[in-house]
Amino acid sequence: TVTAKDAANNTGTDTLTVTYSEELANLTPFKPSGWYDKIVVSNKKRTQKDSYPLYTTDKLYIDLAVINYGPGIAENFWIRLYVDGKKRKQFLAPQLILNWYAYVLDYPIGTLSAGKHSIKIIADVYGNVKESNESDNEYTKEINIINR
């Protein structure tokens, strides 16, 4: 309840409702325009398209991207890359405002054995950024490697 006086010293009361809405970031893996997927696995550099087929003799490269879909600023966060459930690399992302994204091109992961493999990225792996949705920070891609 708010009590106020006017210039003539008349008093009145009214109810005032104040709503506070914090602007939060929302980090999530992202497929930039022209890319095949949120994670691209290729056997050559300077492409954002998956190579197919992939062989045991291929040196593989990863492209990945993470976007901030929230109005809050995201800063001081890490993106982690996993191959078959094992941490391969962490990347410190730059400050991201609404609809800006960070990306990594041509990160080498070497060769993989024949069979199915998983490539996963997690945005804000340490939870440093307050987000409107913490459940959309991960993306996993399954690939198949053929013996050669």
XYZ file of N, CA, C and O in Angstrom:
592
model
N 0.853 -1.184 0.000
C 0.000 0.000 0.000
C 0.888 1.233 0.000
O 1.868 1.300 0.741
N 0.515 2.179 -0.828
C 1.261 3.426 -0.934
C 0.370 4.557 -0.437
O -0.797 4.652 -0.808
N 0.932 5.379 0.414
C 0.215 6.563 0.891
C 0.869 7.775 0.265
O 2.103 7.885 0.240
N 0.036 8.684 -0.251
C 0.587 9.862 -0.925
C -0.208 11.093 -0.505
O -1.360 11.005 -0.088
N 0.429 12.257 -0.625
C -0.232 13.538 -0.363
C -0.088 14.379 -1.608
O 0.954 14.384 -2.256
N -1.148 15.141 -1.915
C -1.057 16.052 -3.047
C -0.616 17.424 -2.546
O -0.363 17.610 -1.353
N -0.546 18.370 -3.449
C -0.061 19.714 -3.096
C -0.951 20.400 -2.065
O -0.497 21.239 -1.299
N -2.217 20.042 -2.024
C -3.145 20.651 -1.070
C -3.150 19.892 0.254
O -3.983 20.139 1.116
N -2.237 18.948 0.406
C -2.070 18.153 1.615
C -3.201 17.152 1.832
O -3.477 16.748 2.948
N -3.889 16.785 0.742
C -4.891 15.730 0.822
C -4.170 14.378 0.799
O -3.222 14.178 0.055
N -4.634 13.451 1.611
C -3.994 12.142 1.712
C -4.848 11.098 1.014
O -6.072 11.107 1.123
N -4.180 10.176 0.312
C -4.889 9.078 -0.336
C -4.032 7.825 -0.290
O -2.817 7.885 -0.118
N -4.651 6.679 -0.400
C -3.909 5.417 -0.404
C -4.316 4.607 -1.628
O -5.442 4.715 -2.141
N -3.383 3.795 -2.096
C -3.634 2.908 -3.224
C -2.662 1.738 -3.112
O -1.645 1.822 -2.422
N -2.999 0.685 -3.765
C -2.120 -0.488 -3.776
C -1.239 -0.436 -5.010
O -1.721 -0.227 -6.129
N 0.032 -0.608 -4.799
C 1.006 -0.590 -5.887
C 1.671 -1.956 -5.948
O 2.192 -2.440 -4.947
N 1.634 -2.572 -7.118
C 2.284 -3.870 -7.307
C 3.548 -3.659 -8.128
O 3.504 -3.071 -9.219
N 4.657 -4.110 -7.604
C 5.939 -3.999 -8.298
C 6.383 -5.401 -8.686
O 6.442 -6.300 -7.854
N 6.661 -5.557 -9.947
C 7.144 -6.849 -10.438
C 8.554 -6.669 -10.956
O 8.816 -5.748 -11.734
N 9.438 -7.541 -10.532
C 10.829 -7.506 -10.977
C 11.088 -8.729 -11.841
O 10.771 -9.854 -11.466
N 11.642 -8.496 -12.995
C 11.966 -9.590 -13.897
C 13.434 -9.462 -14.291
O 13.810 -8.522 -14.988
N 14.228 -10.384 -13.812
C 15.660 -10.370 -14.125
C 15.869 -10.896 -15.542
O 15.301 -11.918 -15.921
N 16.638 -10.187 -16.322
C 16.952 -10.645 -17.673
C 18.073 -11.669 -17.593
O 19.179 -11.360 -17.151
N 17.763 -12.885 -18.005
C 18.728 -13.974 -17.925
C 19.180 -14.411 -19.308
O 18.446 -14.297 -20.294
N 20.369 -14.928 -19.368
C 20.899 -15.515 -20.594
C 20.246 -16.882 -20.799
O 19.611 -17.426 -19.886
N 20.386 -17.424 -21.988
C 19.999 -18.808 -22.249
C 20.973 -19.387 -23.275
O 20.841 -19.148 -24.477
N 21.945 -20.123 -22.775
C 22.981 -20.710 -23.632
C 22.550 -22.088 -24.117
O 22.073 -22.902 -23.331
N 22.741 -22.324 -25.401
C 22.370 -23.612 -25.976
C 23.210 -23.876 -27.224
O 23.583 -22.929 -27.921
N 23.542 -25.134 -27.502
C 24.229 -25.445 -28.761
C 23.407 -24.927 -29.941
O 22.166 -24.888 -29.886
N 24.097 -24.545 -31.011
C 23.472 -23.789 -32.094
C 24.002 -24.233 -33.453
O 25.180 -24.535 -33.595
N 23.121 -24.236 -34.435
C 23.484 -24.547 -35.827
C 23.484 -23.245 -36.622
O 22.421 -22.754 -37.021
N 24.658 -22.652 -36.848
C 24.713 -21.411 -37.643
C 24.265 -21.653 -39.090
O 24.328 -22.775 -39.595
N 23.858 -20.602 -39.740
C 23.451 -20.675 -41.139
C 24.595 -21.240 -41.983
O 25.748 -20.824 -41.851
N 24.281 -22.214 -42.815
C 25.283 -22.830 -43.677
C 25.961 -24.044 -43.072
O 26.678 -24.760 -43.772
N 25.762 -24.274 -41.774
C 26.341 -25.446 -41.126
C 25.390 -26.623 -41.277
O 24.164 -26.453 -41.303
N 25.942 -27.829 -41.285
C 25.131 -29.025 -41.383
C 24.405 -29.333 -40.073
O 23.300 -29.836 -40.082
N 25.046 -29.012 -38.948
C 24.490 -29.368 -37.639
C 25.129 -28.490 -36.566
O 26.022 -27.686 -36.855
N 24.706 -28.663 -35.310
C 25.278 -27.938 -34.174
C 26.712 -28.394 -33.906
O 27.520 -27.635 -33.386
N 26.985 -29.655 -34.204
C 28.342 -30.212 -34.181
C 28.587 -30.760 -35.574
O 27.769 -31.526 -36.093
N 29.688 -30.374 -36.178
C 30.057 -30.880 -37.501
C 31.314 -31.729 -37.333
O 32.271 -31.316 -36.670
N 31.298 -32.919 -37.913
C 32.450 -33.821 -37.890
C 32.882 -34.031 -39.341
O 32.097 -34.530 -40.150
N 34.111 -33.656 -39.635
C 34.587 -33.777 -41.016
C 36.015 -34.320 -41.044
O 36.714 -34.320 -40.038
N 36.417 -34.769 -42.221
C 37.781 -35.267 -42.403
C 38.637 -34.258 -43.152
O 39.697 -34.596 -43.663
N 38.163 -33.014 -43.220
C 38.955 -31.936 -43.818
C 38.637 -30.629 -43.101
O 37.558 -30.469 -42.511
N 39.573 -29.709 -43.166
C 39.391 -28.397 -42.545
C 38.604 -27.471 -43.457
O 38.432 -27.734 -44.640
N 38.146 -26.372 -42.854
C 37.465 -25.293 -43.574
C 36.176 -25.732 -44.261
O 35.883 -25.318 -45.382
N 35.424 -26.567 -43.582
C 34.086 -26.909 -44.038
C 33.185 -27.017 -42.818
O 33.649 -27.393 -41.750
N 31.953 -26.645 -42.972
C 30.994 -26.799 -41.887
C 29.922 -27.817 -42.277
O 28.776 -27.741 -41.871
N 30.344 -28.785 -43.069
C 29.471 -29.879 -43.492
C 30.093 -31.200 -43.049
O 31.305 -31.381 -43.134
N 29.258 -32.113 -42.554
C 29.755 -33.428 -42.149
C 30.343 -34.169 -43.344
O 29.791 -34.099 -44.448
N 31.439 -34.876 -43.115
C 31.983 -35.769 -44.130
C 31.295 -37.118 -43.995
O 30.963 -37.559 -42.889
N 31.076 -37.770 -45.114
C 30.462 -39.086 -45.084
C 30.936 -39.860 -46.308
O 30.934 -39.301 -47.399
N 31.370 -41.091 -46.160
C 31.534 -41.798 -44.882
C 32.809 -41.365 -44.168
O 33.671 -40.718 -44.747
N 32.922 -41.766 -42.893
C 34.123 -41.525 -42.100
C 34.825 -42.859 -41.885
O 34.188 -43.853 -41.552
N 36.141 -42.859 -42.064
C 36.934 -44.092 -41.973
C 37.913 -44.028 -40.802
O 38.270 -42.946 -40.320
N 38.388 -45.189 -40.394
C 39.356 -45.292 -39.290
C 40.661 -44.576 -39.617
O 41.400 -44.209 -38.709
N 40.944 -44.374 -40.878
C 42.186 -43.693 -41.292
C 42.028 -42.181 -41.382
O 43.017 -41.468 -41.551
N 40.811 -41.669 -41.239
C 40.557 -40.230 -41.353
C 40.975 -39.484 -40.090
O 40.636 -39.892 -38.977
N 41.678 -38.366 -40.281
C 41.902 -37.419 -39.190
C 40.656 -36.548 -39.135
O 40.272 -35.944 -40.131
N 40.024 -36.508 -37.968
C 38.732 -35.836 -37.842
C 38.854 -34.457 -37.197
O 39.700 -34.234 -36.321
N 37.966 -33.571 -37.634
C 37.920 -32.198 -37.143
C 36.487 -31.882 -36.709
O 35.525 -32.288 -37.350
N 36.387 -31.120 -35.630
C 35.098 -30.755 -35.048
C 34.864 -29.250 -35.182
O 35.756 -28.450 -34.883
N 33.659 -28.889 -35.606
C 33.164 -27.515 -35.538
C 31.988 -27.535 -34.565
O 31.186 -28.478 -34.584
N 31.871 -26.516 -33.744
C 30.758 -26.437 -32.793
C 30.399 -24.985 -32.544
O 31.220 -24.097 -32.760
N 29.161 -24.769 -32.121
C 28.705 -23.410 -31.835
C 27.721 -23.411 -30.670
O 26.988 -24.377 -30.464
N 27.717 -22.297 -29.916
C 26.803 -22.083 -28.794
C 26.284 -20.654 -28.895
O 27.051 -19.719 -29.114
N 24.961 -20.500 -28.732
C 24.330 -19.183 -28.838
C 23.699 -18.783 -27.498
O 23.369 -19.646 -26.688
N 23.546 -17.476 -27.310
C 22.792 -16.942 -26.182
C 21.427 -16.482 -26.712
O 21.324 -15.455 -27.381
N 20.381 -17.245 -26.408
C 19.025 -16.883 -26.819
C 18.302 -16.024 -25.787
O 17.150 -15.648 -25.995
N 18.953 -15.717 -24.679
C 18.304 -14.919 -23.641
C 18.749 -13.470 -23.685
O 19.818 -13.146 -24.200
N 17.948 -12.553 -23.112
C 18.300 -11.131 -23.129
C 19.443 -10.762 -22.178
O 20.043 -9.706 -22.323
N 19.747 -11.635 -21.227
C 20.843 -11.352 -20.309
C 22.194 -11.612 -20.959
O 22.306 -12.370 -21.920
N 23.221 -10.992 -20.438
C 24.579 -11.162 -20.966
C 25.201 -12.417 -20.362
O 25.119 -12.633 -19.154
N 25.827 -13.217 -21.215
C 26.541 -14.414 -20.759
C 28.033 -14.137 -20.868
O 28.527 -13.778 -21.930
N 28.729 -14.302 -19.756
C 30.179 -14.083 -19.789
C 30.873 -15.044 -18.834
O 30.249 -15.595 -17.931
N 32.163 -15.253 -19.081
C 32.983 -16.126 -18.246
C 32.427 -17.537 -18.151
O 32.245 -18.069 -17.062
N 32.136 -18.141 -19.292
C 31.662 -19.516 -19.274
C 32.493 -20.378 -20.216
O 33.126 -19.890 -21.146
N 32.465 -21.657 -19.923
C 33.249 -22.634 -20.674
C 32.344 -23.573 -21.459
O 31.275 -23.958 -20.975
N 32.809 -23.940 -22.637
C 32.156 -24.948 -23.466
C 33.059 -26.173 -23.432
O 34.257 -26.071 -23.684
N 32.487 -27.323 -23.101
C 33.296 -28.547 -23.015
C 32.907 -29.500 -24.145
O 31.736 -29.692 -24.431
N 33.933 -30.108 -24.735
C 33.774 -31.096 -25.802
C 34.133 -32.471 -25.261
O 35.179 -32.639 -24.627
N 33.244 -33.433 -25.501
C 33.463 -34.824 -25.114
C 33.477 -35.697 -26.364
O 32.702 -35.464 -27.300
N 34.317 -36.711 -26.340
C 34.297 -37.761 -27.363
C 34.148 -39.079 -26.616
O 34.979 -39.407 -25.766
N 33.083 -39.788 -26.913
C 32.775 -41.055 -26.248
C 32.777 -40.929 -24.725
O 33.300 -41.782 -24.007
N 32.205 -39.840 -24.239
C 32.059 -39.635 -22.804
C 33.292 -39.130 -22.090
O 33.251 -38.887 -20.884
N 34.392 -38.947 -22.802
C 35.634 -38.457 -22.189
C 35.883 -37.014 -22.601
O 35.773 -36.665 -23.765
N 36.248 -36.199 -21.598
C 36.532 -34.797 -21.866
C 37.726 -34.684 -22.810
O 38.777 -35.268 -22.564
N 37.541 -33.949 -23.907
C 38.613 -33.738 -24.871
C 39.215 -32.350 -24.779
O 40.404 -32.164 -24.916
N 38.352 -31.339 -24.593
C 38.838 -29.955 -24.609
C 37.779 -29.054 -24.001
O 36.584 -29.336 -24.073
N 38.232 -27.947 -23.405
C 37.347 -26.884 -22.939
C 37.732 -25.608 -23.642
O 38.913 -25.354 -23.872
N 36.734 -24.811 -23.969
C 36.954 -23.552 -24.661
C 36.317 -22.444 -23.845
O 35.141 -22.544 -23.474
N 37.066 -21.389 -23.557
C 36.522 -20.225 -22.864
C 35.798 -19.367 -23.890
O 36.390 -18.935 -24.877
N 34.514 -19.137 -23.671
C 33.702 -18.381 -24.628
C 33.811 -16.888 -24.357
O 33.986 -16.473 -23.209
N 33.668 -16.081 -25.403
C 33.637 -14.631 -25.206
C 32.283 -14.214 -24.638
O 31.348 -15.007 -24.583
N 32.171 -12.961 -24.232
C 30.900 -12.433 -23.761
C 29.883 -12.502 -24.897
O 30.182 -12.115 -26.030
N 28.688 -13.003 -24.591
C 27.641 -13.105 -25.600
C 26.407 -12.340 -25.155
O 25.895 -12.554 -24.060
N 25.939 -11.447 -26.025
C 24.666 -10.773 -25.795
C 23.585 -11.543 -26.556
O 23.871 -12.541 -27.228
N 22.356 -11.081 -26.478
C 21.221 -11.740 -27.122
C 21.494 -12.047 -28.595
O 21.886 -11.159 -29.359
N 21.319 -13.311 -28.967
C 21.451 -13.821 -30.330
C 22.871 -13.785 -30.903
O 23.057 -13.930 -32.104
N 23.866 -13.623 -30.064
C 25.255 -13.748 -30.502
C 25.720 -15.150 -30.157
O 25.276 -15.743 -29.176
N 26.636 -15.672 -30.970
C 27.122 -17.018 -30.715
C 28.637 -17.099 -30.789
O 29.294 -16.290 -31.444
N 29.173 -18.091 -30.095
C 30.603 -18.403 -30.112
C 30.759 -19.708 -30.872
O 29.893 -20.576 -30.826
N 31.873 -19.850 -31.571
C 32.085 -21.076 -32.337
C 33.546 -21.476 -32.348
O 34.439 -20.665 -32.103
N 33.756 -22.746 -32.606
C 35.098 -23.325 -32.745
C 35.121 -24.010 -34.100
O 34.203 -24.759 -34.444
N 36.174 -23.756 -34.874
C 36.327 -24.384 -36.179
C 37.551 -25.297 -36.192
O 38.598 -24.940 -35.650
N 37.381 -26.455 -36.791
C 38.504 -27.359 -37.107
C 39.307 -27.812 -35.901
O 40.534 -27.921 -35.973
N 38.631 -28.105 -34.781
C 39.358 -28.658 -33.647
C 39.691 -30.121 -33.944
O 38.789 -30.931 -34.183
N 40.979 -30.487 -33.949
C 41.366 -31.850 -34.328
C 41.148 -32.854 -33.189
O 41.554 -32.609 -32.053
N 40.481 -33.964 -33.505
C 40.317 -35.031 -32.510
C 41.053 -36.308 -32.929
O 40.986 -37.309 -32.233
N 41.748 -36.273 -34.075
C 42.518 -37.432 -34.518
C 41.642 -38.484 -35.172
O 40.578 -38.183 -35.712
N 42.084 -39.730 -35.094
C 41.342 -40.838 -35.691
C 40.525 -41.555 -34.616
O 40.841 -41.465 -33.431
N 39.502 -42.269 -35.045
C 38.679 -43.055 -34.134
C 38.589 -44.489 -34.652
O 38.686 -44.729 -35.859
N 38.370 -45.420 -33.742
C 38.231 -46.833 -34.108
C 36.902 -47.066 -34.828
O 35.997 -46.237 -34.774
N 36.801 -48.206 -35.486
C 35.568 -48.558 -36.198
C 34.408 -48.696 -35.209
O 34.588 -49.162 -34.086
N 33.228 -48.260 -35.646
C 32.032 -48.393 -34.825
C 31.381 -47.059 -34.544
O 31.740 -46.026 -35.109
N 30.413 -47.094 -33.619
C 29.657 -45.895 -33.265
C 30.396 -45.093 -32.191
O 30.999 -45.672 -31.287
N 30.309 -43.781 -32.322
C 30.946 -42.864 -31.376
C 30.011 -41.699 -31.104
O 29.180 -41.351 -31.947
N 30.149 -41.101 -29.921
C 29.341 -39.928 -29.576
C 30.248 -38.717 -29.389
O 31.327 -38.810 -28.795
N 29.781 -37.601 -29.912
C 30.456 -36.313 -29.761
C 29.446 -35.423 -29.034
O 28.313 -35.256 -29.482
N 29.849 -34.856 -27.902
C 28.922 -34.054 -27.095
C 29.558 -32.727 -26.737
O 30.759 -32.651 -26.480
N 28.722 -31.683 -26.701
C 29.154 -30.386 -26.180
C 28.205 -29.964 -25.058
O 27.017 -30.273 -25.084
N 28.792 -29.285 -24.078
C 28.009 -28.703 -22.988
C 28.394 -27.233 -22.875
O 29.580 -26.904 -22.709
N 27.405 -26.372 -22.962
C 27.614 -24.937 -22.766
C 27.525 -24.628 -21.280
O 26.695 -25.196 -20.577
N 28.381 -23.738 -20.813
C 28.407 -23.327 -19.403
C 28.542 -24.544 -18.487
O 27.743 -24.754 -17.579
N 29.572 -25.321 -18.740
C 29.771 -26.596 -18.046
C 29.876 -26.434 -16.525
O 29.492 -27.331 -15.788
N 30.335 -25.294 -16.043
C 30.470 -25.069 -14.599
C 29.265 -24.339 -13.997
O 29.237 -24.074 -12.799
N 28.295 -23.977 -14.814
C 27.102 -23.292 -14.307
C 27.368 -21.884 -13.829
O 26.687 -21.400 -12.921
N 28.324 -21.180 -14.442
C 28.666 -19.818 -14.031
C 27.630 -18.771 -14.427
O 27.565 -17.707 -13.835
N 26.845 -19.075 -15.461
C 25.887 -18.099 -15.998
C 24.480 -18.433 -15.494
O 24.028 -19.568 -15.642
N 23.799 -17.437 -14.910
C 22.393 -17.622 -14.528
C 21.578 -17.639 -15.809
O 21.641 -16.698 -16.599
N 20.825 -18.730 -16.000
C 20.083 -18.896 -17.247
C 18.597 -19.100 -17.001
O 18.188 -19.619 -15.962
N 17.815 -18.734 -17.988
C 16.371 -18.956 -17.923
C 16.027 -20.423 -18.143
O 14.977 -20.884 -17.712
N 16.921 -21.169 -18.805
C 16.690 -22.593 -19.056
C 18.030 -23.328 -18.968
O 18.848 -23.218 -19.877
N 18.235 -24.055 -17.907
C 19.488 -24.805 -17.730
C 19.433 -26.187 -18.382
O 20.433 -26.877 -18.440
N 18.267 -26.579 -18.888
C 18.115 -27.941 -19.401
C 18.457 -28.086 -20.887
O 18.391 -29.193 -21.415
N 18.816 -26.993 -21.559
C 19.104 -27.081 -22.995
C 20.563 -26.773 -23.331
O 20.880 -26.339 -24.429
N 21.458 -27.027 -22.395
C 22.871 -26.692 -22.573
C 23.683 -27.763 -23.284
O 24.847 -27.544 -23.593
N 23.107 -28.935 -23.523
C 23.866 -30.056 -24.090
C 23.351 -30.466 -25.455
O 22.157 -30.324 -25.740
N 24.275 -30.996 -26.247
C 23.900 -31.591 -27.532
C 24.876 -32.732 -27.817
O 26.081 -32.583 -27.628
N 24.331 -33.858 -28.263
C 25.143 -35.027 -28.590
C 24.872 -35.445 -30.026
O 23.723 -35.494 -30.455
N 25.944 -35.762 -30.717
C 25.864 -36.256 -32.094
C 26.473 -37.637 -32.143
O 27.543 -37.853 -31.589
N 25.797 -38.549 -32.782
C 26.310 -39.912 -32.967
C 26.893 -40.027 -34.371
O 26.280 -39.567 -35.337
N 28.081 -40.640 -34.460
C 28.701 -40.868 -35.767
C 29.113 -42.328 -35.875
O 29.241 -43.021 -34.854
N 29.326 -42.771 -37.085
C 29.773 -44.133 -37.327
C 31.073 -44.096 -38.137
O 31.169 -43.385 -39.136
N 32.048 -44.852 -37.669
C 33.347 -44.937 -38.328
C 33.466 -46.311 -38.977
O 33.220 -47.328 -38.340
N 33.879 -46.315 -40.237
C 34.013 -47.557 -40.999
C 35.475 -47.975 -41.053
O 36.367 -47.130 -41.263
N 35.719 -49.269 -40.854
C 37.082 -49.799 -40.894
C 37.658 -49.683 -42.300
O 36.997 -49.957 -43.285
N 38.915 -49.277 -42.356
C 39.585 -49.183 -43.652
C 41.000 -49.703 -43.502
O 41.708 -49.456 -42.630
